[in-house]
Short mmCIF file of C-alpha atoms and ligand atoms in Angstrom, two decimals:
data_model
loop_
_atom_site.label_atom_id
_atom_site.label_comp_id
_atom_site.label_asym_id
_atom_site.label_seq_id
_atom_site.Cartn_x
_atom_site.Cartn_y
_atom_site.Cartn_z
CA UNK W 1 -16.74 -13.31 -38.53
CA UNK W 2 -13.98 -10.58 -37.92
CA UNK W 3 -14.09 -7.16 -39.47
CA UNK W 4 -11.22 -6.64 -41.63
CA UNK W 5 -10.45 -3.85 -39.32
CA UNK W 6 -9.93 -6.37 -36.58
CA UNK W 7 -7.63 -7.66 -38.58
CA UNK W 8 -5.74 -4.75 -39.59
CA UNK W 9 -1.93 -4.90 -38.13
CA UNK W 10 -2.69 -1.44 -36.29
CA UNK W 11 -5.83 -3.66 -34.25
CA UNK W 12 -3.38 -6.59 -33.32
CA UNK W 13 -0.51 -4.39 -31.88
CA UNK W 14 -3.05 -2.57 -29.74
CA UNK W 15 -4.48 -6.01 -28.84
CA UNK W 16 -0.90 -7.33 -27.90
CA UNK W 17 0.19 -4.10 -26.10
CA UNK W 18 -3.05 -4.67 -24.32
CA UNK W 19 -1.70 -7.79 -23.13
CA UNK W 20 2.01 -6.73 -21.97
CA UNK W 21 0.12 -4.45 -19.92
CA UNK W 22 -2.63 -6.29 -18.59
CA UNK W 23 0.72 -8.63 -17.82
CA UNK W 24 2.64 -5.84 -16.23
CA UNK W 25 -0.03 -5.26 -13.74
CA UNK W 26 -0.65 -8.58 -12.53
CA UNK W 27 3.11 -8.93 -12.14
CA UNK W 28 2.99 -5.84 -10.18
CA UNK W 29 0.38 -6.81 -8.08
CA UNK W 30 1.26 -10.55 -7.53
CA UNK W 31 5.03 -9.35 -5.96
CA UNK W 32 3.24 -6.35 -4.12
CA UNK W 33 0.69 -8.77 -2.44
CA UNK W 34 3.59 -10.85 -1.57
CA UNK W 35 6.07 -8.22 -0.33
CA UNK W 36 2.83 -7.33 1.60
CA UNK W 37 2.10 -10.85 3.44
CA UNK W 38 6.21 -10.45 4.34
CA UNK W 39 5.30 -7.53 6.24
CA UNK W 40 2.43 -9.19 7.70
CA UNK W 41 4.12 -12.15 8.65
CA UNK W 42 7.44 -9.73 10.48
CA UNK W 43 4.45 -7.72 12.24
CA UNK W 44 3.40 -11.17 13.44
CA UNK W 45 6.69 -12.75 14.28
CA UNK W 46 7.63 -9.68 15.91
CA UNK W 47 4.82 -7.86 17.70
CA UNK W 48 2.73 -10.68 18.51
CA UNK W 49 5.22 -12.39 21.18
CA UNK W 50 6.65 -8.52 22.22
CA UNK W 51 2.77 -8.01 23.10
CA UNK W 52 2.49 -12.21 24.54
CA UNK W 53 5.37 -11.75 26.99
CA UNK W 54 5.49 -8.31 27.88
CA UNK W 55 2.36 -6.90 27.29
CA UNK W 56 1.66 -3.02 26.26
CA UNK W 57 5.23 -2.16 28.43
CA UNK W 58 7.06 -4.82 25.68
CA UNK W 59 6.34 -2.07 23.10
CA UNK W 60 8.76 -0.09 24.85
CA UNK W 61 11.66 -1.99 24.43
CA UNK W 62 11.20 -1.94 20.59
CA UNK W 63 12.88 -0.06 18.12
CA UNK W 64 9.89 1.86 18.12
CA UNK W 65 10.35 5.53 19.49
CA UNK W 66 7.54 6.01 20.92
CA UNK W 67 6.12 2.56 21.91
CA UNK W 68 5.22 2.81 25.12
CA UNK W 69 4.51 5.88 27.30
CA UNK W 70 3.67 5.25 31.31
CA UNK W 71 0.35 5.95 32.23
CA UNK W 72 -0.79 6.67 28.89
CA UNK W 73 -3.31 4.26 28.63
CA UNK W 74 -5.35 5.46 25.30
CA UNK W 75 -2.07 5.98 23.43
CA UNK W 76 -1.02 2.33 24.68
CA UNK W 77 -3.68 1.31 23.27
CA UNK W 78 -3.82 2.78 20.18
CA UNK W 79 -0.64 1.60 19.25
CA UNK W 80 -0.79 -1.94 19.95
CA UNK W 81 -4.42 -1.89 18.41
CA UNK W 82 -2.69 0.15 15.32
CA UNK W 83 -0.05 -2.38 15.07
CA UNK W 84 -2.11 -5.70 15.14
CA UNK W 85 -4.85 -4.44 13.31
CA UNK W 86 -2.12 -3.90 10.05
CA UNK W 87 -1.82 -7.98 10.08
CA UNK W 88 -5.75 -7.58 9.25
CA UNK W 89 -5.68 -5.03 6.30
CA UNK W 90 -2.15 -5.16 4.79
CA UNK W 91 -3.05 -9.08 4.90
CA UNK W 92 -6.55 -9.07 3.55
CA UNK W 93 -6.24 -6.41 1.33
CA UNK W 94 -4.72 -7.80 -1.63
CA UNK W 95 -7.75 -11.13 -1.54
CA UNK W 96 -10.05 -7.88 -2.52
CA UNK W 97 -8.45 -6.97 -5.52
CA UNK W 98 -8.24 -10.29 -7.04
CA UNK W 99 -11.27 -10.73 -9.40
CA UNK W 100 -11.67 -14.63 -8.86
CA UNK W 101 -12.10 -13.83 -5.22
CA UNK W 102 -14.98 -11.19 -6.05
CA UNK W 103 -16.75 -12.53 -9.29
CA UNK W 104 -16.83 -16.20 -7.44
CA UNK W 105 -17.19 -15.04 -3.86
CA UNK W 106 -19.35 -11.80 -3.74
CA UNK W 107 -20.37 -11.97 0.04
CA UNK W 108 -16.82 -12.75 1.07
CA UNK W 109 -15.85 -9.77 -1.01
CA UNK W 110 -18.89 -7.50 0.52
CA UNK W 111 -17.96 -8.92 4.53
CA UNK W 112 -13.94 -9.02 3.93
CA UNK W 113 -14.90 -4.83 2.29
CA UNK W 114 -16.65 -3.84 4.99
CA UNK W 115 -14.11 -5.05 7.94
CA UNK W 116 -11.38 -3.69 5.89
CA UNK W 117 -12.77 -0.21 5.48
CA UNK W 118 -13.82 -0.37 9.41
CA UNK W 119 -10.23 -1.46 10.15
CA UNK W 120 -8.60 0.84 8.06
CA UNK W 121 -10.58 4.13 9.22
CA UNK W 122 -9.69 2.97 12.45
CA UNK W 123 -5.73 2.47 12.52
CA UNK W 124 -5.55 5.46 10.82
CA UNK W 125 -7.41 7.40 13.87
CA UNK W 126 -5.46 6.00 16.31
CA UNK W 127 -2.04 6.79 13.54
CA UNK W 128 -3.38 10.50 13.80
CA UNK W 129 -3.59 10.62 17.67
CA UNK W 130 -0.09 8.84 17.97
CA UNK W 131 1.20 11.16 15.83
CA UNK W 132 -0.04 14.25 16.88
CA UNK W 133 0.36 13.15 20.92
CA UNK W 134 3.18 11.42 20.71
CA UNK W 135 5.42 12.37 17.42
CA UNK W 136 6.85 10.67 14.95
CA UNK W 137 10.59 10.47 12.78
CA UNK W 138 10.95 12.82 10.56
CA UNK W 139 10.10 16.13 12.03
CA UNK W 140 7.49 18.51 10.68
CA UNK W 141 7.18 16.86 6.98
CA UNK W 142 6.97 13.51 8.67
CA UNK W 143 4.41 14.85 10.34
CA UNK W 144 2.04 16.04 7.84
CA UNK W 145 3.20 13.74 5.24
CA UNK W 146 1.61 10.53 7.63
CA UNK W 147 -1.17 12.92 8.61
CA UNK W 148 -1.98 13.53 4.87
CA UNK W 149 -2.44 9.48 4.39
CA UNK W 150 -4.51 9.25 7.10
CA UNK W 151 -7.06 11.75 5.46
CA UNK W 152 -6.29 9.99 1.75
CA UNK W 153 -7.72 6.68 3.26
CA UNK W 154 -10.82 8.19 4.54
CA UNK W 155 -11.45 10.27 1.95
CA UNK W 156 -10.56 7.35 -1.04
CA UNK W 157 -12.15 4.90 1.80
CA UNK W 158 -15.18 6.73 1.72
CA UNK W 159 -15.80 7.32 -2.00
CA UNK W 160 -14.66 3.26 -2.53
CA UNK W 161 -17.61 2.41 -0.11
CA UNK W 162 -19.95 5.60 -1.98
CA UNK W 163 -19.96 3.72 -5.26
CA UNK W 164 -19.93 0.06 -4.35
CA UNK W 165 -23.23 0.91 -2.42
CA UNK W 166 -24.71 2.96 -5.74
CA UNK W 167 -23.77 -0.10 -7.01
CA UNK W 168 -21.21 2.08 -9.94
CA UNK W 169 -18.76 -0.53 -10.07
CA UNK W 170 -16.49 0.40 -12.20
CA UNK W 171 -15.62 3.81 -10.15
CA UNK W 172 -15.69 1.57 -6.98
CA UNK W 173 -12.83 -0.30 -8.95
CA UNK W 174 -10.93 2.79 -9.06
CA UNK W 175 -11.40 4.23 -5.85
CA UNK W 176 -10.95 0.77 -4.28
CA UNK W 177 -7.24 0.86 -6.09
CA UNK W 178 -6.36 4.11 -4.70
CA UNK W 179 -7.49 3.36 -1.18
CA UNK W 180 -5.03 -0.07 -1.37
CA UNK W 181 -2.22 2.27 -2.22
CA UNK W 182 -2.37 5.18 0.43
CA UNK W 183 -2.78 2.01 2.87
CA UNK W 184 0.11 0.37 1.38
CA UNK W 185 2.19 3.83 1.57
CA UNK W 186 3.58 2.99 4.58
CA UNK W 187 4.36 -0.03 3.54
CA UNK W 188 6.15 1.42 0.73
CA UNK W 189 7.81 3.82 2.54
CA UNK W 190 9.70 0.95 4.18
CA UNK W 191 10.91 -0.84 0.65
CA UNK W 192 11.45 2.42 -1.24
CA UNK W 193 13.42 3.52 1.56
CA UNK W 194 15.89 -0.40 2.02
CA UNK W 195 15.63 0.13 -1.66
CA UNK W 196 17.41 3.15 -1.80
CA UNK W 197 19.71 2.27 1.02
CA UNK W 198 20.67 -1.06 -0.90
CA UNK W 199 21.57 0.73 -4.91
CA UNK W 200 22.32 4.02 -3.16
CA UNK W 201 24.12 3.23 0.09
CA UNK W 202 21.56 5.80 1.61
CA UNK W 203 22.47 9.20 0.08
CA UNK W 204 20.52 11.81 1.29
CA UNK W 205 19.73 10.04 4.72
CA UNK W 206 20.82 10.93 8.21
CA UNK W 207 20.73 7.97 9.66
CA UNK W 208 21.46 9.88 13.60
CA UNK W 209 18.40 11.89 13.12
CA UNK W 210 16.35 9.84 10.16
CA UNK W 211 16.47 13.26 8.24
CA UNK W 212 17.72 14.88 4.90
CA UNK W 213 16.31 15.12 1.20
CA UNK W 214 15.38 11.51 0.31
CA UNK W 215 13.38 10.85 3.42
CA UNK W 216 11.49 14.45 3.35
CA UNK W 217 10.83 13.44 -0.11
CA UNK W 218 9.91 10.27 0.52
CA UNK W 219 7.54 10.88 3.09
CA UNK W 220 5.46 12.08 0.40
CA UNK W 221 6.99 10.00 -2.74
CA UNK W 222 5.27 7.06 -0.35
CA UNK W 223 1.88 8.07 -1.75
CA UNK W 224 2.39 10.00 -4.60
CA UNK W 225 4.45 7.30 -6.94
CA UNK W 226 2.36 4.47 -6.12
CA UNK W 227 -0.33 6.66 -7.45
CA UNK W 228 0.73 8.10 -10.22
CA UNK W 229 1.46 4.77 -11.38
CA UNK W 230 -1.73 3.88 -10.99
CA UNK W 231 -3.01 6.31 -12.65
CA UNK W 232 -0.99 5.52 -15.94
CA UNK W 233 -2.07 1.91 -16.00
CA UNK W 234 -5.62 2.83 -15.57
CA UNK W 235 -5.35 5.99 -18.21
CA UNK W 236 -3.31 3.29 -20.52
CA UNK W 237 -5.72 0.52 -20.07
CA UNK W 238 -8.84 2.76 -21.62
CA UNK W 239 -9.70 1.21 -24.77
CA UNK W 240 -9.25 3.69 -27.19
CA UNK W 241 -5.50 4.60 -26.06
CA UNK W 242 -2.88 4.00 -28.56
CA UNK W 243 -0.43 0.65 -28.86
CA UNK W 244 2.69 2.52 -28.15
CA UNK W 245 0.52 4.34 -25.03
CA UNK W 246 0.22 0.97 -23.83
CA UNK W 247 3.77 -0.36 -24.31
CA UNK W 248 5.31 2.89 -22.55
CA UNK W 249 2.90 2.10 -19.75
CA UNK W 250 3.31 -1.79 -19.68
CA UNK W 251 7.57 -0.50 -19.42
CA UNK W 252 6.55 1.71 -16.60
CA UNK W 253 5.48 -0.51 -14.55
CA UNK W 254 7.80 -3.28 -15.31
CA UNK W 255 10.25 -1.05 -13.97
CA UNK W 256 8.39 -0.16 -11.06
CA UNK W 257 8.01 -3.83 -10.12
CA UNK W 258 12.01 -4.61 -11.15
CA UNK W 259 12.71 -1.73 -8.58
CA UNK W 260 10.05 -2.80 -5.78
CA UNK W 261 11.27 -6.50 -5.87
CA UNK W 262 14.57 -5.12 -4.94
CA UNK W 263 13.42 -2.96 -1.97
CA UNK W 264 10.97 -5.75 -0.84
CA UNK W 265 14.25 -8.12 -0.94
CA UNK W 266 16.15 -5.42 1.09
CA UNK W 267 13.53 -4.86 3.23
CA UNK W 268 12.71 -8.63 4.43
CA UNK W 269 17.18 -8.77 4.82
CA UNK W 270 18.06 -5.77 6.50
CA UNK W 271 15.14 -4.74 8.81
CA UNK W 272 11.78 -7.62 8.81
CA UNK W 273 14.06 -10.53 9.44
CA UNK W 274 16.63 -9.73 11.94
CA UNK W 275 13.80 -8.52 14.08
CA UNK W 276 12.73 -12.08 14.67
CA UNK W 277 15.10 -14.21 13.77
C1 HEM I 1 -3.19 2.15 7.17
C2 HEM I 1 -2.05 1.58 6.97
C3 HEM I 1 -1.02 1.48 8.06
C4 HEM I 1 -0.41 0.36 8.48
C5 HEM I 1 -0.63 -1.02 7.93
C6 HEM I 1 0.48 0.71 9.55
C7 HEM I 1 1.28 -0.18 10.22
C8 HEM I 1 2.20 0.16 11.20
C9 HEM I 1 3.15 -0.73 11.80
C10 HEM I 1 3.30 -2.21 11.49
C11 HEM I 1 3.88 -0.03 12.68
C12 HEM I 1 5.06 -0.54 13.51
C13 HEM I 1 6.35 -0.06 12.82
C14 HEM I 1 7.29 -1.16 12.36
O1 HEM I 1 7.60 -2.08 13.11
O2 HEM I 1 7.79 -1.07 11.21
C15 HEM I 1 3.38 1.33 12.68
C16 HEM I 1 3.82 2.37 13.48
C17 HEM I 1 3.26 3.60 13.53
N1 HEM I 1 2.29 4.10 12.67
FE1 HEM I 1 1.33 3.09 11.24
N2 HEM I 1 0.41 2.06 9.75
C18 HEM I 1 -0.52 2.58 8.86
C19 HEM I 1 -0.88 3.90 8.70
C20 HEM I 1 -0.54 4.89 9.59
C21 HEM I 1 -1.07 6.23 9.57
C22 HEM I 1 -2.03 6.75 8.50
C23 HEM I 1 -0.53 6.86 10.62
C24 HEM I 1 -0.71 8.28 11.07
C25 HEM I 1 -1.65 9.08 10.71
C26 HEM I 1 0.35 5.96 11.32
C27 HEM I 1 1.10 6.23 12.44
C28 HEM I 1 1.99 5.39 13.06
C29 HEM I 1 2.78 5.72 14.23
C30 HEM I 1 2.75 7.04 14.97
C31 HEM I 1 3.57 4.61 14.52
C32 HEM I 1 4.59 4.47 15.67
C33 HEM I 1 5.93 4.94 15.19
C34 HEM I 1 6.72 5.54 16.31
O3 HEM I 1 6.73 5.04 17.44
O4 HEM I 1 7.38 6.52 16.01
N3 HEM I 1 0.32 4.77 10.66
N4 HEM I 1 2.36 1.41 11.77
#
């Protein structure tokens, strides 16, 4: 039998905000996941036949800068290895954060963690020897700013893997979260950036140099919004936040998700698919 508290109006509006937000983020993190298998599928429509046909050289007739570099063997490499190894994590890292997938399949969750984590540490070594040997857009805050995600994967990567293996699953959770955004942040860079191009027509971009205010900001904005977003869902979500707590939160990130689904749609039109088609 129900309490007569649980039956209180006060008890069923938190219940029901609980549910518009519980709602908001699996709407989020449906359209992220696919916005991310977009991505995955461009890397592969594009980089896999560049790399087929024309081997490490191909990458230097990309739009990539700094592709390929003659007789730079490691940084050849690294790059290539950095580019095919996103198809792995930016593809497989969504499956992790579905709980069907982990309640039902524990040691595909367990093998699919481990390979990510490897992967991800990895790329972002060889990101932070690119960088730092061969540059990147963006000057000096593009610089750091990619640099700092590097060390926000390891670190979040680190403390994911801490508490799954002290078996404290419910910070695992949380750090696991994190981790997936600062490796999506790249990927966000790319649809918050097509996103402002398409509402903004690019203000605060210089296209000639890829400089100015937005993409300095940016740079960091890449990381920093996707988790303070987070964050409010997962401060929202605690049980003994308020209703209207929830509902501003559950608005927050229906927002968020209004304003990714545009980027994500200006991404795949205006950069992903005329690169293959
Ligand atoms: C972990 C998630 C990451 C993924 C999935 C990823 C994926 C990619 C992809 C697909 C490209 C090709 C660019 C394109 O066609 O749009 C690229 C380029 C690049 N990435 Fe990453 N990246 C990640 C993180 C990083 C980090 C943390 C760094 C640096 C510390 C980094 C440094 C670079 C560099 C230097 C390039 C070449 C850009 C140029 O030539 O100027 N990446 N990355």
């Amino acid at each position: 039998m129900q309490s007569a508290a649980h039956d209180s109006p006060g008890w069923q509006l938190n219940l029901n905000a609980q549910k518009a937000l519980t709602l908001s983020g699996q709407i989020w993190f449906l359209i992220a996941a696919f916005g991310q298998w977009l991505f995955v599928a461009y890397v592969i429509g594009f980089y896999v036949p560049v790399l087929a046909l024309g081997g490490l050289p191909g990458l230097g007739d990309t739009h990539l800068p700094h592709g390929h570099a003659a007789g730079d063997l490691v940084g050849n490499l690294a790059i290539a290895g950095h580019i095919l190894v996103a198809i792995i994590i930016v593809g497989g890292g969504p499956l992790q954060l579905i709980p069907a997938i982990r309640n039902r399949f524990p040691a595909l969750h367990r093998n699919l963690g481990r390979t990510y984590l490897f992967f991800a540490f990895f790329t972002s070594i060889a990101g932070l020897y690119l960088v730092w040997t061969r540059g990147v857009l963006g000057g000096l805050a593009g610089h750091v700013a990619i640099s700092l995600d590097a060390v926000l994967i390891l670190a979040f990567g680190a403390l994911a893997l801490r508490y799954a293996v002290a078996r404290q699953f419910d910070r695992h959770r949380r750090w696991a979260m994190r981790l997936f955004m600062v490796v999506s942040a790249v990927w966000f860079f790319r649809v918050g950036m097509m996103f402002w191009f398409m509402t903004t027509g690019g203000i605060g971009i210089d296209t000639e140099t890829f400089s100015g205010p937005f993409i300095y900001s940016w740079y960091f904005g890449q990381m920093a919004l996707p988790l303070l977003l987070l964050e409010i869902y997962l401060w929202a979500s605690a049980p003994q936040r308020h209703g209207a707590a929830k509902l501003a939160a559950a608005s927050v990130v229906f927002v968020a998700t209004a304003a990714m689904s545009i980027g994500i749609f200006a991404a795949v039109m205006g950069m992903w698919l005329p690169r293959i088609v």
